XYZ file of C-alpha atoms in Angstrom:
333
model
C -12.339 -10.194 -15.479
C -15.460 -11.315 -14.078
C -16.537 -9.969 -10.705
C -18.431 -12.235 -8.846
C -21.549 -11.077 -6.605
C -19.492 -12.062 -3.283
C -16.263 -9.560 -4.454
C -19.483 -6.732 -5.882
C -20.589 -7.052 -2.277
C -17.251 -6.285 -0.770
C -16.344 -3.634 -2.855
C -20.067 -1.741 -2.093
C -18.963 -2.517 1.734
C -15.806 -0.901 2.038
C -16.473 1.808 -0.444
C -19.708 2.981 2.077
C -17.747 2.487 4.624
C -15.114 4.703 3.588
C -17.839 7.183 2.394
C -19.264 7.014 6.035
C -16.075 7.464 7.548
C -14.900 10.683 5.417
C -18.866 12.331 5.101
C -18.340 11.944 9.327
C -14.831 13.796 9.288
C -16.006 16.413 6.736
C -19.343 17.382 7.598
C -18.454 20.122 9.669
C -15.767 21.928 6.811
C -16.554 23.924 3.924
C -15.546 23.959 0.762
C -14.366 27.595 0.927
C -12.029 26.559 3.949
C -10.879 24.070 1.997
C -9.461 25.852 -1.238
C -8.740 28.610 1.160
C -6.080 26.958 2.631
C -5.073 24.948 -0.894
C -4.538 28.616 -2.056
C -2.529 29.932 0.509
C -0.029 27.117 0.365
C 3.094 27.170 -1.607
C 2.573 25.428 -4.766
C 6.440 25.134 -5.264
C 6.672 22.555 -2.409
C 3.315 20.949 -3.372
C 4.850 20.129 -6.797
C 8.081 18.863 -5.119
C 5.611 16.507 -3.394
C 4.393 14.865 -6.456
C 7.941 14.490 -8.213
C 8.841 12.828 -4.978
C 6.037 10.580 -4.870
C 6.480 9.866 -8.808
C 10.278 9.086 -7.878
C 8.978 6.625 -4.925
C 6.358 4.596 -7.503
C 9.900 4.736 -9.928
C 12.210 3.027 -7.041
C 9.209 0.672 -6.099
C 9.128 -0.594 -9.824
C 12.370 -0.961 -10.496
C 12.942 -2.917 -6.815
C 9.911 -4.827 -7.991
C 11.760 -5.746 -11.605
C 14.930 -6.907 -9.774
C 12.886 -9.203 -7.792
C 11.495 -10.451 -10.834
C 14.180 -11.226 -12.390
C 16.111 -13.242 -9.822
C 15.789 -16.338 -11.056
C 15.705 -15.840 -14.642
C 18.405 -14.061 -17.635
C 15.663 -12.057 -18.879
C 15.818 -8.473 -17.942
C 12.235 -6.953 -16.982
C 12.576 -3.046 -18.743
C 12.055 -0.528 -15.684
C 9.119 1.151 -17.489
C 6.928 -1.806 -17.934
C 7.026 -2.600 -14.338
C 6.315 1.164 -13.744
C 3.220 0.973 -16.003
C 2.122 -2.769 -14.428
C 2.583 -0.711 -10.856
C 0.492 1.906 -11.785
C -2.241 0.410 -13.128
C -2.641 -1.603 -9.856
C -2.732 1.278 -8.293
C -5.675 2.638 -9.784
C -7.292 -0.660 -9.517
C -6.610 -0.220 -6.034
C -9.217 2.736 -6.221
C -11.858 0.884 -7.397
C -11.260 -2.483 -5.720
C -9.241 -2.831 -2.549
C -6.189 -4.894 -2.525
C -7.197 -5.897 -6.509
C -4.059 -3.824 -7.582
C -1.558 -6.635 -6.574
C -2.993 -8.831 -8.709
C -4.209 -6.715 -11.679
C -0.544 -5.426 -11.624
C 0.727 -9.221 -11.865
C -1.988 -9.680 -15.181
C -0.705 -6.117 -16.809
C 3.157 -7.705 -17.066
C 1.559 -11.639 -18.125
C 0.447 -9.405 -20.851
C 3.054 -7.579 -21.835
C 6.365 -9.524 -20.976
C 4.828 -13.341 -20.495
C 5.628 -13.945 -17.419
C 4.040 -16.405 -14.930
C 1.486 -15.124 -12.871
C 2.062 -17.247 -9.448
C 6.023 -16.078 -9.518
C 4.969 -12.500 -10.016
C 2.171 -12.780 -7.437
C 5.166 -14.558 -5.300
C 7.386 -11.404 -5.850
C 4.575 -9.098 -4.773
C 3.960 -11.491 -1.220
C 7.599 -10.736 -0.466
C 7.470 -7.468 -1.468
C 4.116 -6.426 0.603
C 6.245 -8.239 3.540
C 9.307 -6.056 3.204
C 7.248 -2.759 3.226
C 5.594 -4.596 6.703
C 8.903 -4.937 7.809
C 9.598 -1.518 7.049
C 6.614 0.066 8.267
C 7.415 -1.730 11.597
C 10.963 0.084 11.834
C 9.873 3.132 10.980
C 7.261 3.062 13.739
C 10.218 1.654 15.769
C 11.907 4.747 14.892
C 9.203 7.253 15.673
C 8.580 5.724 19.074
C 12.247 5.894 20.152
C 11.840 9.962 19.020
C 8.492 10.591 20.183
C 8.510 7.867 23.023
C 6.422 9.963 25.466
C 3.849 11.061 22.983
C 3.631 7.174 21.528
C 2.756 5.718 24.893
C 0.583 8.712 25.540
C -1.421 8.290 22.338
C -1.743 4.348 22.124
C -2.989 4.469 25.402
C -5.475 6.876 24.318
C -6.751 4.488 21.742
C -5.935 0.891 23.579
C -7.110 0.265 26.989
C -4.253 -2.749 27.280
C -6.196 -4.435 30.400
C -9.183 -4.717 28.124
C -7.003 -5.455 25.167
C -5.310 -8.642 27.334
C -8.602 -9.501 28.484
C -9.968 -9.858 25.507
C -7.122 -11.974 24.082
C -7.125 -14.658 26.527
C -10.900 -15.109 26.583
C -10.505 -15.883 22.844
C -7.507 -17.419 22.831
C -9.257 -21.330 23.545
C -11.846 -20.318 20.848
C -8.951 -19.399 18.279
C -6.725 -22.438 19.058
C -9.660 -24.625 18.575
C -11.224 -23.134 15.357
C -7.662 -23.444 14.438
C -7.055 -26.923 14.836
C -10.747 -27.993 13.217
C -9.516 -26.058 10.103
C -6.214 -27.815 9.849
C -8.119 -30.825 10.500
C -10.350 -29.974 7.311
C -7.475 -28.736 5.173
C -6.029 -32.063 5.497
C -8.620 -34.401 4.893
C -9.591 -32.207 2.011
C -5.971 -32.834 0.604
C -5.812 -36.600 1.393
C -9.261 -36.955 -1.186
C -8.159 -34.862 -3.740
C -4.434 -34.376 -4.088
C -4.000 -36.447 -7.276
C -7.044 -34.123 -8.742
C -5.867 -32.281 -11.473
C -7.412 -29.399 -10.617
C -5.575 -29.587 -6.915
C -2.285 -30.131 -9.326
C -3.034 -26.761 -10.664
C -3.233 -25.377 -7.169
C -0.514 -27.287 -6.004
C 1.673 -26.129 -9.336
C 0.267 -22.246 -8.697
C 0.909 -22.166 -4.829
C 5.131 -23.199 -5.937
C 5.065 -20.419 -8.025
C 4.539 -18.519 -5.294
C 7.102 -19.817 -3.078
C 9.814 -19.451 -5.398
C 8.805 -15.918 -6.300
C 9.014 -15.626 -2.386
C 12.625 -17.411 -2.068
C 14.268 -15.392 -5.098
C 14.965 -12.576 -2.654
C 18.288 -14.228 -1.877
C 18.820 -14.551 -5.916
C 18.850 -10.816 -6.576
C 21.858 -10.089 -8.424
C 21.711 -6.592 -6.923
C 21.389 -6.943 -3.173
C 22.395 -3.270 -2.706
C 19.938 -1.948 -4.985
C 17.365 -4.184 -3.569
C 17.738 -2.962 0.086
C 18.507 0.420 -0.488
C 15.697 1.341 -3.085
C 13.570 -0.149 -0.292
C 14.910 2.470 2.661
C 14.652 4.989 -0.299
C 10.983 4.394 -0.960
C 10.304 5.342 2.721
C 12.425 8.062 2.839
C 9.926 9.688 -0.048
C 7.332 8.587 1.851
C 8.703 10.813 4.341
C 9.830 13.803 1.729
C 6.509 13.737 0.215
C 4.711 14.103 3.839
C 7.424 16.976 5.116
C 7.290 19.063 1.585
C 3.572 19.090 1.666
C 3.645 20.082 5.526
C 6.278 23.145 4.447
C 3.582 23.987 1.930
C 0.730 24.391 4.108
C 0.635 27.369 6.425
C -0.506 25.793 9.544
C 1.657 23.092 9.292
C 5.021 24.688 8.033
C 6.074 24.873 11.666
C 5.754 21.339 12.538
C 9.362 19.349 13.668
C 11.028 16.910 11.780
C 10.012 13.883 14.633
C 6.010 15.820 14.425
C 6.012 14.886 10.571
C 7.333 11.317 10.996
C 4.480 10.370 13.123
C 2.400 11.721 11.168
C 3.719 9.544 8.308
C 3.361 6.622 10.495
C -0.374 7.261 11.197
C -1.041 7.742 8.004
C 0.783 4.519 6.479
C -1.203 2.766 9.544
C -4.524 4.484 7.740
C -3.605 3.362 4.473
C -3.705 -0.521 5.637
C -7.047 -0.329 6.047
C -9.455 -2.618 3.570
C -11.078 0.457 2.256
C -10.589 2.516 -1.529
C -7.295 4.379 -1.437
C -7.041 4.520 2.337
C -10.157 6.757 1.921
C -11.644 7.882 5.623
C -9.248 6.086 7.931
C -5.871 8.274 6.349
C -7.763 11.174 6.707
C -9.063 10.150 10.227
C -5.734 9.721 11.692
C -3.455 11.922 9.919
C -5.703 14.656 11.010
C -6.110 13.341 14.591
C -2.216 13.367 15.063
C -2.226 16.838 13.936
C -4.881 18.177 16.888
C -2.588 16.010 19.235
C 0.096 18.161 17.907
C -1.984 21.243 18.467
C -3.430 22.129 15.254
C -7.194 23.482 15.090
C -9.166 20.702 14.044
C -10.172 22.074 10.753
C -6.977 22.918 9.790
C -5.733 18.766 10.465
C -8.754 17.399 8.754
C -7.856 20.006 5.653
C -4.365 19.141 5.925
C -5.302 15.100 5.051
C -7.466 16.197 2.532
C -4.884 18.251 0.531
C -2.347 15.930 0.708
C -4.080 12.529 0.426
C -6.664 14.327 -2.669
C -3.120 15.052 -4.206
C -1.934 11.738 -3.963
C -4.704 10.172 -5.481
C -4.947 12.224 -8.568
C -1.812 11.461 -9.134
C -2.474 8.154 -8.810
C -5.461 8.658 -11.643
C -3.547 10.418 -13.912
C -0.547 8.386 -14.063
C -2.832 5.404 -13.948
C -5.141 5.956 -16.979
C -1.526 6.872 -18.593
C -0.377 3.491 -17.749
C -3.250 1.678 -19.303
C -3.343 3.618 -21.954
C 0.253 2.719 -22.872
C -0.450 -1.389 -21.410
C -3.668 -1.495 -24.219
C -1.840 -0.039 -27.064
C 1.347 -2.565 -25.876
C -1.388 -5.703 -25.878
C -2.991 -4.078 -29.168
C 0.550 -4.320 -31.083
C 1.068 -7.800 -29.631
C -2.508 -8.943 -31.076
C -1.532 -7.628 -34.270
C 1.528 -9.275 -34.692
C 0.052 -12.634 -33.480
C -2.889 -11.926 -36.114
């Protein structure tokens, strides 16, 4: 695929930004502190971390291949969407947000499908884990509702923030308006284009990847493989907190918002959630009373596990998608 010098810009941006952002957290802690504490934790629960997670990116593909298959007889195998998954995610590492498409191109390749229904299935998707994300923080501020309200108004001044909103809010309903304005004169001049047909074709795709939701055969396996993926999220956060010395103590409610903070970290336009997971996981922990090295160690151990998992199961992934396309090429030959 051909990166373009607008897309080589962003990805220089965000990955010096992220760079920035964890050289700032990390300039202060050795190395020797570091593995110090990566020693002293219990690599039992560490390891029950990672089959966690690995169970997690399982559930996620096989929700993802019943989604696919809504509105169609063909039966997506488990293991190709696992491998597809995968490989997004370590494309996430390099590029951010290019995983949810790469991911999309791994299973053209492989199983033929049609890239704006996959690309559809992944909208709805990404909007479920939203949806998710929101109830979970739901869920931490009913447990932790003191401590919420204490620490968002420790990071959001809301006079300022409604200040700021209604000075803009003119500006934004304007620029609005002028764009819709545009979009529909652009579409009145070229809607019988055939190129705009090809939009117009691509963009339906998407739609009625985004409608099969209420096509899944399996609406039980749907919805709970998506509360299961969170609950791993969870699992993988708590066993790597039992692992770590100065965090073995933490409560059951302490580790969920910690989970939320970093999920809210891993939004962020940046490599792998690089910087701003780190930045937040390990300011919840000093809330919670840790020493500040031993939060900003904390992120680092478990995010730094995360990712090489991520790498390893990744370059595993593509190394079983290119022998898949290599087989295909031969048989077509």
């Amino acid at each position: 695929m051909k990166v373009s010098g607008k897309q080589f810009f962003q990805v220089v941006i965000s990955l010096a930004l992220a760079s920035w952002i964890f050289w700032f957290l990390y300039k202060d802690i050795s190395w020797n502190s570091l593995i110090a504490m990566f020693l002293e934790s219990s690599f039992f629960w560490l390891t029950i971390s990672l089959i966690v997670s690995i169970i997690g990116f399982w559930l996620r593909a096989w929700r993802w291949a019943l989604l696919i298959d809504a509105d169609t007889q063909h039966q997506t195998k488990t293991i190709r969407a696992f491998v597809a998954l995968m490989v997004g995610y370590l494309a996430n590492l390099v590029v951010p947000r290019a995983g949810e498409i790469a991911r999309c191109g791994v299973l053209v390749k492989t199983d033929e499908k049609q890239l704006g229904g996959l690309i559809g299935t992944v909208v709805l998707e990404r909007t479920i884990d939203l949806f998710f994300m929101l109830v979970t923080i739901l869920l931490a501020f009913v447990i932790e509702r003191k401590l919420f309200l204490t620490l968002f108004n420790e990071l959001v001044s809301f006079d300022v923030l409604f200040g700021k909103i209604s000075g803009a809010l003119p500006l934004v309903i304007g620029g609005l308006g002028i764009a819709l304005l545009f979009l529909f004169l652009i579409f009145k001049k070229y809607q019988h284009s055939s190129a705009f047909k090809k939009i117009r074709h691509f963009l339906r795709d998407i739609v009625r990847g985004i409608i099969s939701l209420r096509n899944v055969k399996n609406q039980w396996g749907f919805w709970g493989s998506s509360t299961l993926i969170w609950v791993t999220y969870y699992l993988t956060m708590l066993t790597v907190a039992w692992a770590i010395p100065a965090t073995d103590s933490l409560s059951l409610s302490s580790v969920l918002l910690v989970m939320v903070m970093g999920s809210i970290g891993m939004v962020a336009p940046v490599q792998g959630g690089i910087g701003t997971f780190h930045a937040l996981v390990a300011y919840i922990l000093i809330v919670f009373g840790l020493e500040e090295a031993d939060g900003k160690i904390f992120a680092a151990i478990i995010h730094g596990l995360q990712m090489l998992l991520v790498i390893i199961m990744g370059l595993f992934s593509l190394g079983y998608f290119l022998k898949i396309t290599a087989q295909k090429a031969s048989k077509t030959s």
